[in-house]
mmCIF file of C-alpha atoms and ligand atoms in Angstrom:
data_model
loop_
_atom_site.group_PDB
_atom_site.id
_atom_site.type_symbol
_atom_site.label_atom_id
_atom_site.label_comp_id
_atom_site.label_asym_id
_atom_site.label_seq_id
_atom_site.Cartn_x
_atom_site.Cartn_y
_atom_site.Cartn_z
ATOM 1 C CA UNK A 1 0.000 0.000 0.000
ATOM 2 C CA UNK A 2 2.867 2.497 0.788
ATOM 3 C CA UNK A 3 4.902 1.825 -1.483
ATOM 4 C CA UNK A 4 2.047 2.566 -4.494
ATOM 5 C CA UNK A 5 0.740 5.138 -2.816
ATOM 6 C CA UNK A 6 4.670 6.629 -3.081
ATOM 7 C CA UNK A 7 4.637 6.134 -6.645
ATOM 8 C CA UNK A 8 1.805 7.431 -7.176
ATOM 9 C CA UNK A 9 2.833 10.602 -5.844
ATOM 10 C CA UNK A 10 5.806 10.380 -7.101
ATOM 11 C CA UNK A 11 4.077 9.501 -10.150
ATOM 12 C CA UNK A 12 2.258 13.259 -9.956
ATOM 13 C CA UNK A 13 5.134 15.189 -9.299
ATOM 14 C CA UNK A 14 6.806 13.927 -12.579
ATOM 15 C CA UNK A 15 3.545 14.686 -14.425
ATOM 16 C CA UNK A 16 3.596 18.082 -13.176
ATOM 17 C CA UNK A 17 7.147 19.082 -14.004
ATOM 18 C CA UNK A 18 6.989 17.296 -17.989
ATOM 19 C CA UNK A 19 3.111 19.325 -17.877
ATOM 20 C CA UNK A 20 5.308 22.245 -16.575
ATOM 21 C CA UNK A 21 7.874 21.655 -19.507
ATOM 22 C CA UNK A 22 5.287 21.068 -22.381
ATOM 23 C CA UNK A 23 2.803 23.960 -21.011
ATOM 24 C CA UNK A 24 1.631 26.929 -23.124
ATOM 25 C CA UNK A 25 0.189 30.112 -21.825
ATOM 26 C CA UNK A 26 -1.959 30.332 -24.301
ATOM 27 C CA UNK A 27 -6.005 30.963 -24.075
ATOM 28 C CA UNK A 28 -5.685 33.955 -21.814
ATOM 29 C CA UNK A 29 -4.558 32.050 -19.401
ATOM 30 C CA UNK A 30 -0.984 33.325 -18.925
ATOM 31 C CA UNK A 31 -0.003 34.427 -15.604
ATOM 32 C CA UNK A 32 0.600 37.879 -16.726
ATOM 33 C CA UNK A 33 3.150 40.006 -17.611
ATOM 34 C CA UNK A 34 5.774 42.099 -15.237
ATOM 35 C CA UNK A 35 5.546 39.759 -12.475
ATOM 36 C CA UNK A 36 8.383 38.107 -10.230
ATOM 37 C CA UNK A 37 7.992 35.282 -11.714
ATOM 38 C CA UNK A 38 8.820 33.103 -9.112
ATOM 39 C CA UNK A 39 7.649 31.082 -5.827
ATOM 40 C CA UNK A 40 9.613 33.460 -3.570
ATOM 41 C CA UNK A 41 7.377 36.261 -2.449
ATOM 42 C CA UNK A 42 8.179 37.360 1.373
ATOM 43 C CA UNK A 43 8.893 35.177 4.204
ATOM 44 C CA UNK A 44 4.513 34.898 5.058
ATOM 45 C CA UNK A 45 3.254 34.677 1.482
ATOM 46 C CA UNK A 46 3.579 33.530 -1.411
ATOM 47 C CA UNK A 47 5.108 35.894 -4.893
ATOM 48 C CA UNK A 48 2.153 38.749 -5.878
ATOM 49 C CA UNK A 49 2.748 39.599 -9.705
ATOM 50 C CA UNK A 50 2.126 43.260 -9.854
ATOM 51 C CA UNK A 51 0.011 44.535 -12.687
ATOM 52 C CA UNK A 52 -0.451 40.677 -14.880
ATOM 53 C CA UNK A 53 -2.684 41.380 -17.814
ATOM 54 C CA UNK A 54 -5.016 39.109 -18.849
ATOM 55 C CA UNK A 55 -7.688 38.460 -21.815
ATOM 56 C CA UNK A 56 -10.480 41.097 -21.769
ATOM 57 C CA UNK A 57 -14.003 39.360 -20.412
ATOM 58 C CA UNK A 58 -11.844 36.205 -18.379
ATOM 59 C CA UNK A 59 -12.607 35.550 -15.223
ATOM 60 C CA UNK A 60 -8.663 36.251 -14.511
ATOM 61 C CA UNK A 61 -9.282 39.588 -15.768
ATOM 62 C CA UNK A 62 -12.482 40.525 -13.618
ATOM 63 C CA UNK A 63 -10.552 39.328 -10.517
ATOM 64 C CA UNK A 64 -7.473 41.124 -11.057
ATOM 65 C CA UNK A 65 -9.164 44.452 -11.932
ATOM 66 C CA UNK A 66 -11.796 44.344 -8.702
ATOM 67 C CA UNK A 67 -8.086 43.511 -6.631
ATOM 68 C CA UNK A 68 -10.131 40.818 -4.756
ATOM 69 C CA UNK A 69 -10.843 37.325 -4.376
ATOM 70 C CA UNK A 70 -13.522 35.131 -2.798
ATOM 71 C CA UNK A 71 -12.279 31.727 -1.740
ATOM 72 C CA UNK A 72 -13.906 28.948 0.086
ATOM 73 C CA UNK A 73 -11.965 27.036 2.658
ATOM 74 C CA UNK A 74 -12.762 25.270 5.599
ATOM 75 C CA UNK A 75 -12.046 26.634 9.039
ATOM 76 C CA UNK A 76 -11.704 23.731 11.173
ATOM 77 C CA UNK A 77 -9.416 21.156 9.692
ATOM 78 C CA UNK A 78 -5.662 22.019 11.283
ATOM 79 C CA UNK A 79 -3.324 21.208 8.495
ATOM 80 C CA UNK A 80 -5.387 22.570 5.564
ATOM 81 C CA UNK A 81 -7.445 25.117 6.601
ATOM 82 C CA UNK A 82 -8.209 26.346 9.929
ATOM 83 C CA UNK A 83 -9.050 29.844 11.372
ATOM 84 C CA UNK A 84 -6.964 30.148 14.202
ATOM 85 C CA UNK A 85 -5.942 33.430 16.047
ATOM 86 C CA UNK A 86 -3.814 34.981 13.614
ATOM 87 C CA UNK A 87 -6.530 34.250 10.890
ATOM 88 C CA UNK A 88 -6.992 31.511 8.143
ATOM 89 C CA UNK A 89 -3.911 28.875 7.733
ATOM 90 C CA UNK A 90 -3.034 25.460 6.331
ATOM 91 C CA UNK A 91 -2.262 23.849 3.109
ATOM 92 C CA UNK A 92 -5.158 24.620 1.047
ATOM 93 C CA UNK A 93 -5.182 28.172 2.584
ATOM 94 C CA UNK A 94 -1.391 28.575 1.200
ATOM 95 C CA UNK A 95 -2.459 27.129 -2.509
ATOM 96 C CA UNK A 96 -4.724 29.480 -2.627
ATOM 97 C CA UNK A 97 -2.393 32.575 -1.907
ATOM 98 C CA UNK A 98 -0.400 30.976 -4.832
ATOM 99 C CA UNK A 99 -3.209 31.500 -7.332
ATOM 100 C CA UNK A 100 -4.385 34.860 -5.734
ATOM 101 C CA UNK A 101 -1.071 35.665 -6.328
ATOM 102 C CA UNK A 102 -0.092 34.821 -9.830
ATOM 103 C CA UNK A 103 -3.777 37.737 -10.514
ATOM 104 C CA UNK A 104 -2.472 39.955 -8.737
ATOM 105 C CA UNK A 105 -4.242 39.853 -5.525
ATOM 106 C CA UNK A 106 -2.538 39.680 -2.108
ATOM 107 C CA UNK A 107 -2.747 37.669 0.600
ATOM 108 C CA UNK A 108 -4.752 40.502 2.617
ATOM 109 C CA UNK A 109 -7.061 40.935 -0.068
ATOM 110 C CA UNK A 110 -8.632 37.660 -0.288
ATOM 111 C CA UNK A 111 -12.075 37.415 1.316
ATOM 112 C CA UNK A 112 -12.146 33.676 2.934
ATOM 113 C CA UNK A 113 -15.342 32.032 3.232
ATOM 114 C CA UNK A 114 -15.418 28.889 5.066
ATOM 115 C CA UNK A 115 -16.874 26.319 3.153
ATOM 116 C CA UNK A 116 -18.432 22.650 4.656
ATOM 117 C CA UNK A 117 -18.577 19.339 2.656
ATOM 118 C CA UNK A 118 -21.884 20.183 1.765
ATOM 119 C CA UNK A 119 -21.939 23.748 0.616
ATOM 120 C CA UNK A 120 -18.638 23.401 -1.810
ATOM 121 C CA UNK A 121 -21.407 22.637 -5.262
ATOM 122 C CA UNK A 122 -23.813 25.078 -4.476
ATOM 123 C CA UNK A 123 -21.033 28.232 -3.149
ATOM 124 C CA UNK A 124 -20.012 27.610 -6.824
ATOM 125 C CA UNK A 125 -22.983 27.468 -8.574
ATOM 126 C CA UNK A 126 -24.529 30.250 -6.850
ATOM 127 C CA UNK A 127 -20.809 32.470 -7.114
ATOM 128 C CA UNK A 128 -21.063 32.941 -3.670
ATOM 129 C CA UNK A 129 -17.005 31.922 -4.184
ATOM 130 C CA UNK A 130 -14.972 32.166 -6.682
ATOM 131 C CA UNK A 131 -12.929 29.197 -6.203
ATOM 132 C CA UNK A 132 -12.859 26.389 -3.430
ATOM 133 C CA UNK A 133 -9.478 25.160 -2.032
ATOM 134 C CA UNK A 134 -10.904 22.711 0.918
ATOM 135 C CA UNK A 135 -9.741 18.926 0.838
ATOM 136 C CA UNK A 136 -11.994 18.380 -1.860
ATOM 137 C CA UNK A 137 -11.591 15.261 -4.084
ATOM 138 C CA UNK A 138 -12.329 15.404 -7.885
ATOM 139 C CA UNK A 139 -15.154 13.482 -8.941
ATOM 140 C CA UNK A 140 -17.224 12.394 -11.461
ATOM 141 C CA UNK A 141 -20.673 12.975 -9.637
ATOM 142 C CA UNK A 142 -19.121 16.780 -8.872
ATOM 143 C CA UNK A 143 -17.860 17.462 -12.382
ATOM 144 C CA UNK A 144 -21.946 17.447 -13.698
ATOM 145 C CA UNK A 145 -22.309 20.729 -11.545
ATOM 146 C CA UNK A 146 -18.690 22.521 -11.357
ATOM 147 C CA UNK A 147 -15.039 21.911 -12.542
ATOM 148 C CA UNK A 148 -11.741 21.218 -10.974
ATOM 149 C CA UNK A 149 -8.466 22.639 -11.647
ATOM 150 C CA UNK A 150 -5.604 20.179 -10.180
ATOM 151 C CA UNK A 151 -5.210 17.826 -8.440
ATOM 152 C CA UNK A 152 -2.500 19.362 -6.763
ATOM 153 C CA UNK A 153 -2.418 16.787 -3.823
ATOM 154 C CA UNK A 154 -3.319 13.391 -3.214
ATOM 155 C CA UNK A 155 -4.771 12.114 -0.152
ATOM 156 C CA UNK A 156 -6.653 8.931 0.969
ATOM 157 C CA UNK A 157 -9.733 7.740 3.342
ATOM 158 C CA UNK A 158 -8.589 6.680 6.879
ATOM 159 C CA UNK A 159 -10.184 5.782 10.172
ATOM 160 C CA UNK A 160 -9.426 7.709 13.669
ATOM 161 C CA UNK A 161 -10.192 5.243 16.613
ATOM 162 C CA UNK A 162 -9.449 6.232 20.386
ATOM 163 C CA UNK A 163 -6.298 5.980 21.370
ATOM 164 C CA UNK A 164 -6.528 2.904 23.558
ATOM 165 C CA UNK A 165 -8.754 1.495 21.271
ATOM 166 C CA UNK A 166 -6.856 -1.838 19.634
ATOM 167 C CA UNK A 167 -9.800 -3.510 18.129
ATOM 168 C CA UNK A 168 -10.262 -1.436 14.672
ATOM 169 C CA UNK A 169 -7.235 -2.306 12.313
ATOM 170 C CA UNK A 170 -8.799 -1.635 9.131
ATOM 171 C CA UNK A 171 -12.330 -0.638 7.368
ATOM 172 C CA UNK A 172 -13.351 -4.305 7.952
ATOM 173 C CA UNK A 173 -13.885 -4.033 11.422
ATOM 174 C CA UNK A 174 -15.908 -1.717 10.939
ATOM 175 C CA UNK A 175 -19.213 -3.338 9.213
ATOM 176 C CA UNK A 176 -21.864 -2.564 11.245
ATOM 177 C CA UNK A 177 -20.567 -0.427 13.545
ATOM 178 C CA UNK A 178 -21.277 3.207 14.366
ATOM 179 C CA UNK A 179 -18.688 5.694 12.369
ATOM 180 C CA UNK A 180 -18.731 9.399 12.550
ATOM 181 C CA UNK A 181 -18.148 11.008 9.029
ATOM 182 C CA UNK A 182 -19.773 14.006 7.391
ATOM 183 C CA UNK A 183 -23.205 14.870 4.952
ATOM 184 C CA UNK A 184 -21.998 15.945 0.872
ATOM 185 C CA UNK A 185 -18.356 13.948 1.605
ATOM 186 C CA UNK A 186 -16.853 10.991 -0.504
ATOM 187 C CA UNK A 187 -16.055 9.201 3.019
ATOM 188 C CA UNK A 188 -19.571 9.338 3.724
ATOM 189 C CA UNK A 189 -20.815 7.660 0.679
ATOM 190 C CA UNK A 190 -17.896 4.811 1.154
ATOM 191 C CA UNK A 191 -18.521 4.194 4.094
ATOM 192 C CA UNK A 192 -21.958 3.713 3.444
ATOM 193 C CA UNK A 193 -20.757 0.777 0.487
ATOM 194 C CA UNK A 194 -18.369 -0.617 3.501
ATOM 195 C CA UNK A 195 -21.620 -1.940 5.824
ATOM 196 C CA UNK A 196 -20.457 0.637 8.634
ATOM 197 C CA UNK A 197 -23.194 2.651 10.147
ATOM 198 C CA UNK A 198 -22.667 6.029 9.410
ATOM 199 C CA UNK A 199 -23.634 8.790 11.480
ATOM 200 C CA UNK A 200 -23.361 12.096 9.738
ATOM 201 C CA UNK A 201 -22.748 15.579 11.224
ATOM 202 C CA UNK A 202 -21.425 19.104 9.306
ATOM 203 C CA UNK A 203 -17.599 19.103 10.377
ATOM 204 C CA UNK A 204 -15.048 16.821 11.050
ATOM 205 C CA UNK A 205 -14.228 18.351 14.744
ATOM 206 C CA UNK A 206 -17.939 17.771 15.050
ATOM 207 C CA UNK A 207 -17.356 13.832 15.274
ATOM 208 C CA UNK A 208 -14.989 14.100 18.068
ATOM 209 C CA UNK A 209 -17.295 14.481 21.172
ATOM 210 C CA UNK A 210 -19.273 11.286 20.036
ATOM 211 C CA UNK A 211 -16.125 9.517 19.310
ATOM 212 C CA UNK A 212 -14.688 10.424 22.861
ATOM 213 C CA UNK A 213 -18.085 9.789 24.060
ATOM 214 C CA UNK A 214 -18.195 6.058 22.209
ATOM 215 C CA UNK A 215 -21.348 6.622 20.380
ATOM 216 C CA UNK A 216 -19.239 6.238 17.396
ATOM 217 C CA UNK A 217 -15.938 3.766 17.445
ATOM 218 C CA UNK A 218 -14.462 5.771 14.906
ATOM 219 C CA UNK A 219 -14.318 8.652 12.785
ATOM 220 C CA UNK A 220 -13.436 8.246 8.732
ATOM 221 C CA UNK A 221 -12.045 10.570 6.247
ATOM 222 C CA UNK A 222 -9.203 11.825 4.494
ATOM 223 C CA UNK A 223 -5.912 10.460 6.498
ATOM 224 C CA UNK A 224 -4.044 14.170 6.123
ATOM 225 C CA UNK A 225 -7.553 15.525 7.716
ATOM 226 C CA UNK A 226 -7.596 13.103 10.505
ATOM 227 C CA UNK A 227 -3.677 13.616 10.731
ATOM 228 C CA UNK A 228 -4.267 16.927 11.712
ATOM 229 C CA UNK A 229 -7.196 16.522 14.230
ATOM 230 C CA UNK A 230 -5.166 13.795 15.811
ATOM 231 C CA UNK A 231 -2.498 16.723 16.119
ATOM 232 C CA UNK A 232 -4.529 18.907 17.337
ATOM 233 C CA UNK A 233 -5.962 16.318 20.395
ATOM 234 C CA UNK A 234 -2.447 14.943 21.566
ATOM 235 C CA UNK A 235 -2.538 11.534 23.050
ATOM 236 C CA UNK A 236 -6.469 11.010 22.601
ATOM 237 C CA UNK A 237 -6.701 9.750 19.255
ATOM 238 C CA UNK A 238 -4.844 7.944 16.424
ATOM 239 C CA UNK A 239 -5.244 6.680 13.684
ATOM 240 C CA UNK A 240 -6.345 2.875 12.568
ATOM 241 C CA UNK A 241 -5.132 0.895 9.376
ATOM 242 C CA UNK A 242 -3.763 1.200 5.863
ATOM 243 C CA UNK A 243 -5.668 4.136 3.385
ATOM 244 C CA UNK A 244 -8.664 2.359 1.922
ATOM 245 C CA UNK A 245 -9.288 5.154 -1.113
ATOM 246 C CA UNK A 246 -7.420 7.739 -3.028
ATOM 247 C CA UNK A 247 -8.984 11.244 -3.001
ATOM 248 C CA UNK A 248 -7.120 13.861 -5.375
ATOM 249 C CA UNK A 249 -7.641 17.040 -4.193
ATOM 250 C CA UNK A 250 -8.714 19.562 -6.535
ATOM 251 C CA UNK A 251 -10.038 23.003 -6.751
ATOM 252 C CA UNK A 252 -13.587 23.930 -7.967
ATOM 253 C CA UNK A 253 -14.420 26.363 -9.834
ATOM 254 C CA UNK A 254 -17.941 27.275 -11.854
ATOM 255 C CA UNK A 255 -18.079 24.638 -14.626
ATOM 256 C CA UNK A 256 -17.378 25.729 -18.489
ATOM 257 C CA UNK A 257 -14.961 28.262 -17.264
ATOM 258 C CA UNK A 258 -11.888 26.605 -19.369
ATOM 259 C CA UNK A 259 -10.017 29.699 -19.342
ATOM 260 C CA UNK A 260 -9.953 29.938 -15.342
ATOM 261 C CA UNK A 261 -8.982 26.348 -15.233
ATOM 262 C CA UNK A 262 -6.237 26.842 -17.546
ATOM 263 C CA UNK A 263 -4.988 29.477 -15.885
ATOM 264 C CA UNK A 264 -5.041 27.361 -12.085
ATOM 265 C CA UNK A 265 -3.624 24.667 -13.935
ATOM 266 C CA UNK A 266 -1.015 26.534 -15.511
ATOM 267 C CA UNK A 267 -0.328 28.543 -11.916
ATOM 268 C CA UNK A 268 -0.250 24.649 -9.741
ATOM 269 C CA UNK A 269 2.266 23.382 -12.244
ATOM 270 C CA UNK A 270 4.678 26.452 -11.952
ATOM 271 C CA UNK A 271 4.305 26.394 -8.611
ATOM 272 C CA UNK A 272 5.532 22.441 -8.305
ATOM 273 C CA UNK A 273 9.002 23.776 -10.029
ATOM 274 C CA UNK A 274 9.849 27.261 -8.646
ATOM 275 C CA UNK A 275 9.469 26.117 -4.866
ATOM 276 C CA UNK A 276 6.133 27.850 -4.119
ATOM 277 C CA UNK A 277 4.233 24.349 -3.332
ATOM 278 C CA UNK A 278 7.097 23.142 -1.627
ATOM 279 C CA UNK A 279 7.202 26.259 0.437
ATOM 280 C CA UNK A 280 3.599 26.110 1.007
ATOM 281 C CA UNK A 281 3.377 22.567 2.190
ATOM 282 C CA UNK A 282 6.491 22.916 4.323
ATOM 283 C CA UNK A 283 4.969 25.805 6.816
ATOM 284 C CA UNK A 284 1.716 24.254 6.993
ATOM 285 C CA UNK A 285 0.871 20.388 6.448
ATOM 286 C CA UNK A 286 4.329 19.813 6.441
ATOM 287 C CA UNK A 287 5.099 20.208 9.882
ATOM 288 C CA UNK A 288 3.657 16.944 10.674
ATOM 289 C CA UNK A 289 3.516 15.042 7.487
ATOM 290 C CA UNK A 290 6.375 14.261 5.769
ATOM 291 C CA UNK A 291 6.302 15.486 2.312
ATOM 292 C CA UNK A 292 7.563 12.706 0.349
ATOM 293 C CA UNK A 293 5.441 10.505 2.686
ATOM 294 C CA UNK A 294 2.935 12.230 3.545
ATOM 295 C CA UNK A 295 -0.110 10.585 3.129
ATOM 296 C CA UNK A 296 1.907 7.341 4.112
ATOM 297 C CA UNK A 297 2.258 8.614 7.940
ATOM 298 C CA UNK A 298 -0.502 6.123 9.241
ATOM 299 C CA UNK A 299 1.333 3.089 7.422
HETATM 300 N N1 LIG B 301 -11.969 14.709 0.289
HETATM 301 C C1 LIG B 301 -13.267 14.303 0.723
HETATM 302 C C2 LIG B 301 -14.365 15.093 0.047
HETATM 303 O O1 LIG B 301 -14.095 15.991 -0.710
HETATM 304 C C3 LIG B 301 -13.402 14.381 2.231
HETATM 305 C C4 LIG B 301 -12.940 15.648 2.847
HETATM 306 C C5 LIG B 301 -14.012 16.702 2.973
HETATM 307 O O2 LIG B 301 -15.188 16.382 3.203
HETATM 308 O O3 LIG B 301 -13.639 17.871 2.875
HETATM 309 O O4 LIG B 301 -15.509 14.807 0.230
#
């Protein structure tokens, strides 16, 4: 299991840098012109291209002329986005400074919304965001209503168990058993096909007090998710057996807007050569996860 899961990482960071190689910036979706044109930027954020110029009537355009962005994360997942004290952080948070940045927008200027599982679709479809950056794996079912740039990470579903708890080793001992996960999420809907019993709430953090409460034996999602909740509640939790899915993060966007996706695309992919992912993922999710093995740390 590790050792594909490696490869297949591995497998995505060669993709990215021969994409990276082969990549046009054609379409209006060019990053712009006069920027710094790298992943540097200042020691809290990422590079800011000042005045990029875009197609007239692109989405890239509207955004960089209003100076703004609205972006949907969520606020209570520590390691990819979480509003703590000194405001939003995490992973996803940092990816989406990246693509602020490469329109011109800075870090200050983006307007964070914090999304759930259930309201990523509709935020979209009713442009209550502009894009979402929150743990959110590409899908078929999804792609009908919105589309995703990326992926630009690759996680997989995981159970959380108490930490004393020795009985739950992997997703088959957990058929017909009580397992907190959360309404509009692809962990939901597995664990459904599994046999568990799934009891649903809005948030992750939600399904702690039941599972420290044992109405639930466990709680399922996204390993890096779970990672970071398990973090977050030294000593009471950890997590239980081998990843059981792959979930390839991606970031939504309204569907039909090719140009915008492009233009993500084309932003992830520089950002996996000139150090501006690396960076990202080093002062967030990387201070627990390794980065080569990240998503392996449960294995
Ligand atoms: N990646 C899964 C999903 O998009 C689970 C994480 C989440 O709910 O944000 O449904």
């Amino acid at each position: 299991m590790k050792r594909s899961r490696l490869s297949l990482i591995a497998l995505a960071g060669a993709a990215a840098l021969v994409l990276s190689a082969c990549s046009s910036s054609g379409d209006g979706a060019g990053s712009g012109s006069g920027g710094t044109g790298s992943g540097g930027g200042d020691d809290a954020n990422p590079a800011v291209v000042s005045n990029p110029s875009f197609e007239a009537g692109t989405t890239m355009e509207k955004l960089s002329k209003a100076g703004k962005i609205t972006v949907g994360v969520k606020f209570d997942q520590p390691l990819f986005g979480e509003k703590g004290l000194k405001g939003e952080e995490g992973f996803d948070v940092e990816i989406a400074k990246i693509i602020a940045g490469q329109l011109g927008i800075a870090a200050d200027k983006i307007d964070w919304k914090e999304a759930v599982s259930a309201n990523r679709e509709p935020f979209i479809e009713n442009g209550e965001v502009d894009i979402i950056v929150a743990t959110y794996t590409i899908n078929d079912k999804r792609k009908e209503v919105i589309d995703f740039a990326g992926p630009y990470y690759i996680a997989g579903q995981s159970l959380l168990v108490k930490a004393d708890n020795n009985e739950i080793k992997s997703e088959k001992d957990i058929v017909g058993k009580p397992v907190c996960s959360v309404t509009g999420s692809t962990p939901a809907e597995n664990l459904a096909k599994l046999g568990a019993e799934t009891v649903l709430t809005d948030t992750y953090s939600n399904c702690l007090e039941p599972l420290r409460s044992g109405k639930v034996v466990a709680v399922s999602t996204d390993n890096v998710i779970l990672a970071g909740l398990a973090a977050k509640n030294e000593g009471e939790f950890k997590l239980a057996g081998d990843l059981f899915t792959e979930e390839p993060y991606g970031i939504g966007l309204k569907k039909g807007d090719t140009a915008f996706k492009d233009f993500i695309n084309k932003t992830l992919e520089d950002s996996y050569t000139d150090g501006a992912y690396k960076k990202a993922w080093d002062k967030t999710a990387g201070t627990i996860l390794k980065f080569v093995d990240g998503p392996a740390i449960t294995e």
